[in-house]
PDB file of C-alpha atoms in Angstrom:
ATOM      1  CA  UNK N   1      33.806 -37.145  14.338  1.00  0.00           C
ATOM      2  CA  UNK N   2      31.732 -34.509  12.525  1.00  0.00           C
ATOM      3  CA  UNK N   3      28.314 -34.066  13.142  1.00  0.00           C
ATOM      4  CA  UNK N   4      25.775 -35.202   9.953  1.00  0.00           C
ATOM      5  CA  UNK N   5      22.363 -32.842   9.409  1.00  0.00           C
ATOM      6  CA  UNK N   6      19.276 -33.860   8.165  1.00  0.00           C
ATOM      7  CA  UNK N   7      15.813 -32.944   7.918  1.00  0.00           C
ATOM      8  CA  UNK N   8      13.354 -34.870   9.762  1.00  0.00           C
ATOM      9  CA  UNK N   9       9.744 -35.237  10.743  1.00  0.00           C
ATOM     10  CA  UNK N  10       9.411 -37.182  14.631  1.00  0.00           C
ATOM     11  CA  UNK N  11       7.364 -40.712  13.947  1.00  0.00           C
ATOM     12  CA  UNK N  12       8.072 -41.873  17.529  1.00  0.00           C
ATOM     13  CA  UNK N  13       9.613 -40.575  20.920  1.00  0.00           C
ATOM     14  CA  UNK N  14      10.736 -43.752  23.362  1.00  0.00           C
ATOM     15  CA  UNK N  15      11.630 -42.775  27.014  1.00  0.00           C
ATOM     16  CA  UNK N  16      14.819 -45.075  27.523  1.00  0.00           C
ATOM     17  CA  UNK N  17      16.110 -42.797  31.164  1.00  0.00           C
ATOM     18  CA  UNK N  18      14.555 -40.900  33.862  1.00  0.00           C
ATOM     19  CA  UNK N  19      16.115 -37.750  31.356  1.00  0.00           C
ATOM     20  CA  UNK N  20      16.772 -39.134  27.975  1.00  0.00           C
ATOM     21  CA  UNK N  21      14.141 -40.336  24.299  1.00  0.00           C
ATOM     22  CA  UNK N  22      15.029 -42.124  21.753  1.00  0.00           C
ATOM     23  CA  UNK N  23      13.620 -40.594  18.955  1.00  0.00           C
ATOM     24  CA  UNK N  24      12.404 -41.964  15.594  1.00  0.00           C
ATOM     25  CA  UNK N  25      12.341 -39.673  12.731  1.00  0.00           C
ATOM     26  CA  UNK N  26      11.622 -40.203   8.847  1.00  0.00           C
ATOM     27  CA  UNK N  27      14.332 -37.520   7.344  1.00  0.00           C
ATOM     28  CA  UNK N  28      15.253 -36.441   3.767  1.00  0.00           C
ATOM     29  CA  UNK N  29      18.623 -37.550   3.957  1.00  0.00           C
ATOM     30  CA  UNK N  30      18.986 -40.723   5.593  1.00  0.00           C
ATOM     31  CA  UNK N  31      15.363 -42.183   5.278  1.00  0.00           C
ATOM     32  CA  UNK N  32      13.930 -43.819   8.986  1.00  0.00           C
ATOM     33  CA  UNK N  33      16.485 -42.936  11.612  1.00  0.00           C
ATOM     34  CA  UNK N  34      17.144 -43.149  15.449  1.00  0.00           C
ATOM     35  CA  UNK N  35      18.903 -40.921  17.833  1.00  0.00           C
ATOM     36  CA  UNK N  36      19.597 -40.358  21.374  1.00  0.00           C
ATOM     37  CA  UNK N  37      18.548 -37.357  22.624  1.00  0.00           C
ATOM     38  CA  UNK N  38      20.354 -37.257  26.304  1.00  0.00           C
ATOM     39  CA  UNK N  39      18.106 -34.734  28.569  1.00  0.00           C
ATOM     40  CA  UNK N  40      15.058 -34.599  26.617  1.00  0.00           C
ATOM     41  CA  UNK N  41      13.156 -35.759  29.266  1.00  0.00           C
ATOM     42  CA  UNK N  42      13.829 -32.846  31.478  1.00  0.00           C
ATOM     43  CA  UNK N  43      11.335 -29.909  32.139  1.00  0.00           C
ATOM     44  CA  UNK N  44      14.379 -27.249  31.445  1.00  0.00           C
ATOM     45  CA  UNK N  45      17.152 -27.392  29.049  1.00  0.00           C
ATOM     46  CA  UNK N  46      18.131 -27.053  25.332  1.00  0.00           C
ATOM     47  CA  UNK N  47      15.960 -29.767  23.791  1.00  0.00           C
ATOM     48  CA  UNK N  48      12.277 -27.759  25.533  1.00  0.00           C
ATOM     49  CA  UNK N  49      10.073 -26.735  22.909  1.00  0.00           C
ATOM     50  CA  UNK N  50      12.279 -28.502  19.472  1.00  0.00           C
ATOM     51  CA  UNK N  51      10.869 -32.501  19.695  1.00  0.00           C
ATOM     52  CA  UNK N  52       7.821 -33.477  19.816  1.00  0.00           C
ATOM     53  CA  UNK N  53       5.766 -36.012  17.611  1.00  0.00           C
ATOM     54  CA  UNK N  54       4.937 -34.782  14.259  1.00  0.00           C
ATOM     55  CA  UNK N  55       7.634 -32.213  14.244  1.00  0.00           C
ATOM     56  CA  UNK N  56       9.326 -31.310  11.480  1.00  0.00           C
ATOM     57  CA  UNK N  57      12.758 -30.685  12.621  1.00  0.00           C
ATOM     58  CA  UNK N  58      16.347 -29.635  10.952  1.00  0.00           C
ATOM     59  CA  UNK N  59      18.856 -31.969  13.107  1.00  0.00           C
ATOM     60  CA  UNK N  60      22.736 -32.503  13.643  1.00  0.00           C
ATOM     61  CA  UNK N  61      23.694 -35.838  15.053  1.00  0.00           C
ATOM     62  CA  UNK N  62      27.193 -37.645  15.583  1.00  0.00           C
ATOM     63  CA  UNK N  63      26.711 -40.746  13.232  1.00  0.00           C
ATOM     64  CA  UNK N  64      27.262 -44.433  15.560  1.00  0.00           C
ATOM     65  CA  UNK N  65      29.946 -46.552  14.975  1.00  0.00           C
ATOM     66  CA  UNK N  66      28.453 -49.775  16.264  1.00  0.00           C
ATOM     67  CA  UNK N  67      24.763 -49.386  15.507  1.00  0.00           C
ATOM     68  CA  UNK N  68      22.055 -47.946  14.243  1.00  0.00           C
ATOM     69  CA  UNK N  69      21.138 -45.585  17.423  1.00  0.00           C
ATOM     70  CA  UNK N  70      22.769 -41.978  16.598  1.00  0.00           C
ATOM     71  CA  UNK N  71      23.428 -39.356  19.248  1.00  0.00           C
ATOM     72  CA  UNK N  72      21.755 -36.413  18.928  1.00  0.00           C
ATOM     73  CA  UNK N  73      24.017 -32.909  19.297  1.00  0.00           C
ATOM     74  CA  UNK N  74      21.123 -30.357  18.161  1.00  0.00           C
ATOM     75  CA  UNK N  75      17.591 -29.823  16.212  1.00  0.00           C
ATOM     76  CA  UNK N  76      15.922 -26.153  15.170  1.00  0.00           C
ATOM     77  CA  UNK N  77      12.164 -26.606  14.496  1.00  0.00           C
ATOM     78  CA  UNK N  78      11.061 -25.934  10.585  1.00  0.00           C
ATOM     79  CA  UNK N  79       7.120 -26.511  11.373  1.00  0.00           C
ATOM     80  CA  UNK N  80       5.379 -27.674  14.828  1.00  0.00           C
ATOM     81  CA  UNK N  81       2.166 -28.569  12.968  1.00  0.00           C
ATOM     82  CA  UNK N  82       0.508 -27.154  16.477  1.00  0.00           C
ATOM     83  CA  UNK N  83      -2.896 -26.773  14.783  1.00  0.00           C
ATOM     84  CA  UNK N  84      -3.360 -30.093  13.382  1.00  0.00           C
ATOM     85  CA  UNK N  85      -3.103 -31.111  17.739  1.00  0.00           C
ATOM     86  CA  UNK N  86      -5.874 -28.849  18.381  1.00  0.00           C
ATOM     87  CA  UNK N  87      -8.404 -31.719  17.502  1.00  0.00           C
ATOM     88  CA  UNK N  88      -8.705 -35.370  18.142  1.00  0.00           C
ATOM     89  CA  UNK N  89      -9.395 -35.888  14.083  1.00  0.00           C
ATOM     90  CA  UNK N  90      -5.976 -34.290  13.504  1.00  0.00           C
ATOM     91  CA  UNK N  91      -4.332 -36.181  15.613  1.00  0.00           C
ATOM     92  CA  UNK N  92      -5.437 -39.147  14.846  1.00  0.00           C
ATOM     93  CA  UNK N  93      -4.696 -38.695  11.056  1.00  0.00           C
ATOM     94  CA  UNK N  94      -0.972 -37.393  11.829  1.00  0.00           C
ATOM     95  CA  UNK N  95      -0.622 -41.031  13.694  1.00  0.00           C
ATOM     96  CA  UNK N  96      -1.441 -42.843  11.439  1.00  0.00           C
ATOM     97  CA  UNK N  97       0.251 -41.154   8.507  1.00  0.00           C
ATOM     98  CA  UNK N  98       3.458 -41.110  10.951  1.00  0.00           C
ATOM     99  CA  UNK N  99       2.901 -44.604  11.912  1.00  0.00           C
ATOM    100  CA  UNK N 100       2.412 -46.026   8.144  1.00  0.00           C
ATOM    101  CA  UNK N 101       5.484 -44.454   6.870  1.00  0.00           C
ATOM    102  CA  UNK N 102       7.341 -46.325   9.974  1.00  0.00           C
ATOM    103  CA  UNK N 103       5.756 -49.630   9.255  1.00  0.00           C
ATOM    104  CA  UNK N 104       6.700 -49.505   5.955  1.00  0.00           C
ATOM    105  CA  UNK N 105      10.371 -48.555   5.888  1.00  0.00           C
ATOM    106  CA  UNK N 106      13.484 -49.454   6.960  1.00  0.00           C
ATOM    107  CA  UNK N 107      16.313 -48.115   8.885  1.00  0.00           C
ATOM    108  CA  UNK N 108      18.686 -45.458   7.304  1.00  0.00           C
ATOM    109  CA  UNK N 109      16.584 -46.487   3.805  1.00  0.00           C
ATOM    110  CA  UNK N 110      16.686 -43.043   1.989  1.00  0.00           C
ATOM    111  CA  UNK N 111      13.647 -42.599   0.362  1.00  0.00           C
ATOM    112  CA  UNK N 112      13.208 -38.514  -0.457  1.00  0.00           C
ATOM    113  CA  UNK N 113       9.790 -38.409  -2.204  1.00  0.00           C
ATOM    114  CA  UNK N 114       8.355 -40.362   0.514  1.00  0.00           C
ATOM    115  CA  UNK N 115       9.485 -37.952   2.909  1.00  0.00           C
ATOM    116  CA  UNK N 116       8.225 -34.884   0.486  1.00  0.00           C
ATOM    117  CA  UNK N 117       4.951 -36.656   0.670  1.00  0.00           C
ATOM    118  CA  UNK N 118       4.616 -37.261   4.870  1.00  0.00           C
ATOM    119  CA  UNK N 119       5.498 -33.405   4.793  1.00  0.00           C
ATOM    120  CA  UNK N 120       2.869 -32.919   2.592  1.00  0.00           C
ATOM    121  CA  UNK N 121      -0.063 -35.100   4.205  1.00  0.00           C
ATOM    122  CA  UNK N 122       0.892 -33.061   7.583  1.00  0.00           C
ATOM    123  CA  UNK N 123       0.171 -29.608   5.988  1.00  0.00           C
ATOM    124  CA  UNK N 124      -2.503 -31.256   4.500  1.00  0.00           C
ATOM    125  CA  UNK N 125      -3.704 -32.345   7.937  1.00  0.00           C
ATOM    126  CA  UNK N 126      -2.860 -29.143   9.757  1.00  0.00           C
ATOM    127  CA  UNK N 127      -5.484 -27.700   7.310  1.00  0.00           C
ATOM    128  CA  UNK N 128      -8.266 -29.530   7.597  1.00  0.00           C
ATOM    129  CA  UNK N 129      -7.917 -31.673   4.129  1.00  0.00           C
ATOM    130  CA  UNK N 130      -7.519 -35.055   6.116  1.00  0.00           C
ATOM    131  CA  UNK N 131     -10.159 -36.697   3.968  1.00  0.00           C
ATOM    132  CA  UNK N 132     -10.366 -40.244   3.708  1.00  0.00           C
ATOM    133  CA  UNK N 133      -9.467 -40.164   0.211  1.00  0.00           C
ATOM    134  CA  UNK N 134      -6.083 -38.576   0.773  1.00  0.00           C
ATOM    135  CA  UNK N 135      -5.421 -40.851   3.182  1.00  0.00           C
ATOM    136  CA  UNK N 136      -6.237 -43.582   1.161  1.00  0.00           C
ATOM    137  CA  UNK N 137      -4.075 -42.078  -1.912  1.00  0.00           C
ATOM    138  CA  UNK N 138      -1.161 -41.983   0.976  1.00  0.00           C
ATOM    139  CA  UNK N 139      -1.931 -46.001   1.399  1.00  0.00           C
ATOM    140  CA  UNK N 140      -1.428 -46.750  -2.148  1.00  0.00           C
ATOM    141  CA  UNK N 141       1.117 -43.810  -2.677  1.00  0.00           C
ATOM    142  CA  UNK N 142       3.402 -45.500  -0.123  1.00  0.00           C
ATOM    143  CA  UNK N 143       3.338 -48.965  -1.379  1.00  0.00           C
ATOM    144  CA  UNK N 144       4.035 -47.722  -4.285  1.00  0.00           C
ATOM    145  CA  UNK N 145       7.213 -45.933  -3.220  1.00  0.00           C
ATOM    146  CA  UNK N 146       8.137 -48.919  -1.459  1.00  0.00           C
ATOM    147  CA  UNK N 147       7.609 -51.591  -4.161  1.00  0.00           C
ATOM    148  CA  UNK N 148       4.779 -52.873  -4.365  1.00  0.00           C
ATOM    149  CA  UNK N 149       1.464 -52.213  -5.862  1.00  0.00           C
ATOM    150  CA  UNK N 150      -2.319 -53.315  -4.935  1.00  0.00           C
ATOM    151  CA  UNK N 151      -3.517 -56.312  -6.368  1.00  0.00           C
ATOM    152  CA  UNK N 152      -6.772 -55.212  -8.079  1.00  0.00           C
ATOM    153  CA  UNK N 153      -8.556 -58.391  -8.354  1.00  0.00           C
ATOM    154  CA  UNK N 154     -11.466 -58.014  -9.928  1.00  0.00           C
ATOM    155  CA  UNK N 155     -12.577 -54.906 -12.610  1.00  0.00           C
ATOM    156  CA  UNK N 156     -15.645 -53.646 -10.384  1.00  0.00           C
ATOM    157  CA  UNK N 157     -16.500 -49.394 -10.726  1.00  0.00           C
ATOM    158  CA  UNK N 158     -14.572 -48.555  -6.973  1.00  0.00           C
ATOM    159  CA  UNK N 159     -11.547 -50.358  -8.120  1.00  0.00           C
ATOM    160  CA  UNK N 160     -11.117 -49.003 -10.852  1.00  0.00           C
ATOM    161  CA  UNK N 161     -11.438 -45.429  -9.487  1.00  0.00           C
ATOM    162  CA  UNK N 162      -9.369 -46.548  -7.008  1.00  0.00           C
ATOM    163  CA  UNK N 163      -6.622 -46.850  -9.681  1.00  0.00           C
ATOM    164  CA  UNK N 164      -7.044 -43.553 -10.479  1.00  0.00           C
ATOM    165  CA  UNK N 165      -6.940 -42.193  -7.829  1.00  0.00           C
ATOM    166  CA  UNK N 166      -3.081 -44.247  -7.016  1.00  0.00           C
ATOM    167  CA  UNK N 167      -2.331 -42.214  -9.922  1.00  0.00           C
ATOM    168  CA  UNK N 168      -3.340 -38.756  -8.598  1.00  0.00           C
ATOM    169  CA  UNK N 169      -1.175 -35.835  -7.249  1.00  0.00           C
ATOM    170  CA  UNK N 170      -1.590 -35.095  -3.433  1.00  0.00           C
ATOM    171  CA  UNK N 171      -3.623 -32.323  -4.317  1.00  0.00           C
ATOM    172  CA  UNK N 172      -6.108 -33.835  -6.658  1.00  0.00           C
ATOM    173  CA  UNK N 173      -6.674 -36.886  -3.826  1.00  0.00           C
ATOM    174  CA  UNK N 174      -7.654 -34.460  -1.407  1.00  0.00           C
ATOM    175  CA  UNK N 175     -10.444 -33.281  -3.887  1.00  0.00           C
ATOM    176  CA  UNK N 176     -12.068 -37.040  -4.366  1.00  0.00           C
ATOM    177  CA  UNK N 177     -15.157 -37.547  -2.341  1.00  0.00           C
ATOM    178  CA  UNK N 178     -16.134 -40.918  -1.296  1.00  0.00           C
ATOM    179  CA  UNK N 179     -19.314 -42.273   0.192  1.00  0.00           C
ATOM    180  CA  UNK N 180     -19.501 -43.714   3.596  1.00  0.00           C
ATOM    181  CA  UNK N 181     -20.084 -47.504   1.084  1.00  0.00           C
ATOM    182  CA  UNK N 182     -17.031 -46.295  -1.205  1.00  0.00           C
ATOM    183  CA  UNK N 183     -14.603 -45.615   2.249  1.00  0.00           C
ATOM    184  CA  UNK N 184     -15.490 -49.304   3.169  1.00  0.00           C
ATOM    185  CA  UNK N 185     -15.381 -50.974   0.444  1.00  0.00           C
ATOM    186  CA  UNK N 186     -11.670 -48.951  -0.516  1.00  0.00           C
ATOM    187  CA  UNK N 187     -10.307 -50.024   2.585  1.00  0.00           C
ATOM    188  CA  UNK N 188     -10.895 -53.564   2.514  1.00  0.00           C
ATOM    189  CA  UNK N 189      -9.385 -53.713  -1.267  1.00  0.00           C
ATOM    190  CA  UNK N 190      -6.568 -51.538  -0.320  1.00  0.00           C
ATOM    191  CA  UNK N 191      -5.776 -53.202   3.141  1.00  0.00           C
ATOM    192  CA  UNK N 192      -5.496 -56.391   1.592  1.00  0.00           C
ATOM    193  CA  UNK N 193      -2.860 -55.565  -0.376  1.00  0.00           C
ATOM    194  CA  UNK N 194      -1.265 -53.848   2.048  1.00  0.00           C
ATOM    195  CA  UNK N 195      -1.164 -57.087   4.772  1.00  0.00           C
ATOM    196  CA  UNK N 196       0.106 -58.990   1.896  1.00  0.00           C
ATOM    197  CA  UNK N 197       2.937 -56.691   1.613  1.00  0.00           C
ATOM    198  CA  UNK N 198       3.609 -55.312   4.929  1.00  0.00           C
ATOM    199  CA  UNK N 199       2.183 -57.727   7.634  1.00  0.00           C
ATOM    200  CA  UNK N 200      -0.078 -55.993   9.595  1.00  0.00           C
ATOM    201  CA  UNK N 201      -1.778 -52.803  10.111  1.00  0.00           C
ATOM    202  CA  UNK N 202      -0.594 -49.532  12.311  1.00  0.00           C
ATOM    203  CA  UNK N 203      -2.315 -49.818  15.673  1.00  0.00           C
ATOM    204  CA  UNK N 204      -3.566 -46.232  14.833  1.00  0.00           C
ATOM    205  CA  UNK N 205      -5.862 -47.317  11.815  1.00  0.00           C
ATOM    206  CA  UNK N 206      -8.604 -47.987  14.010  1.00  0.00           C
ATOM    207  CA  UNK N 207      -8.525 -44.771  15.598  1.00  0.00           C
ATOM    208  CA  UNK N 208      -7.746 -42.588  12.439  1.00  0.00           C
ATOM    209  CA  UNK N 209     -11.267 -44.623  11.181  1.00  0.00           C
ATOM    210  CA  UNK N 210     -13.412 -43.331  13.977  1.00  0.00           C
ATOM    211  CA  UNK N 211     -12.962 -39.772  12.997  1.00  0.00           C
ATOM    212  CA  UNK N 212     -12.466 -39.893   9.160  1.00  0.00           C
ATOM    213  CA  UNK N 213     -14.771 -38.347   6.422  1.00  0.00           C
TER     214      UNK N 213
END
């Protein structure tokens, strides 16, 4: 069988052996997919230094035949995103980013743009732009990308800016600034349309909150 590539960022690493991770990634290609990455656990060996969450990765994989759980033959590392780890703030951000794409997709879903724009909030992060009105553009952007739009309910001043700023670029949402009021008041509106179509939260949220601006 001949091995499939793909470009992929790492959402989630799952220890499933003393030496092996089974490891989530949103790619390009193939949209939210798993593999098996056999020895990945171990302090020496080919996979040291290539996976790690956030990572953005180019990866060869022998495709399963009975599932949806890959095997992983080989990655090569396209961008670490190192900085972004050397604060909590950055961290935090790349979480939940990583962890609201995941909630929101499906297995082996392609979905391209959506992956163009996770590689894009990362850089964003790694740089300091994390602001909380890129990350509430990301909110709406996914939704969006998945389907489904907020439900503005009522015509007040915040949500209508809010619809603006659904319709920004990446770049121009990391240029809004919102008051500590605004950031509240956004979040509420937006969250409730994002329960209603997703279900629940990532358990990130409340730890992206503490050290948002």
């Amino acid at each position: 069988m001949e091995a499939l590539r793909a470009e992929g960022i790492v959402l989630r690493k799952q220890p499933v052996t003393e030496s092996s991770l089974v490891v989530t990634w949103f790619t390009r290609e193939a949209g939210k997919l798993k593999t098996m990455a056999k020895g990945a656990r171990r302090l020496k060996g080919p996979w040291v230094g290539k996976i790690d969450l956030f990572y953005h990765d180019e990866l060869l994989y022998l495709p399963s035949r009975r599932g949806d759980l890959h095997l992983l033959t080989d990655c090569f590392v396209v961008e670490a995103h190192r900085r972004l780890r050397e604060s909590v703030a950055g961290v935090a951000a790349a979480a939940y980013a990583c962890e609201l794409v995941e909630a929101i997709t499906e297995v082996e879903d392609a979905q391209s743009v959506m992956f163009e724009e996770l590689a894009g909030v990362l850089s964003a992060v790694e740089g300091g732009g994390a602001t909380s009105g890129l990350m509430i553009w990301f909110e709406m952007r996914l939704m969006t990308l998945a389907g489904w739009r907020p439900q503005w309910r009522k015509p007040s001043g915040l949500e209508r800016a809010l619809q603006s700023l659904a319709g920004a670029t990446r770049a121009g949402a990391q240029r809004v600034k919102l008051s500590e009021a605004q950031v509240r008041e956004a979040r509420e509106i937006v969250g409730r349309s994002w329960v209603e179509a997703v279900g629940r939260w990532p358990r990130s949220r409340a730890m992206w909150e503490q050290f948002s601006r």
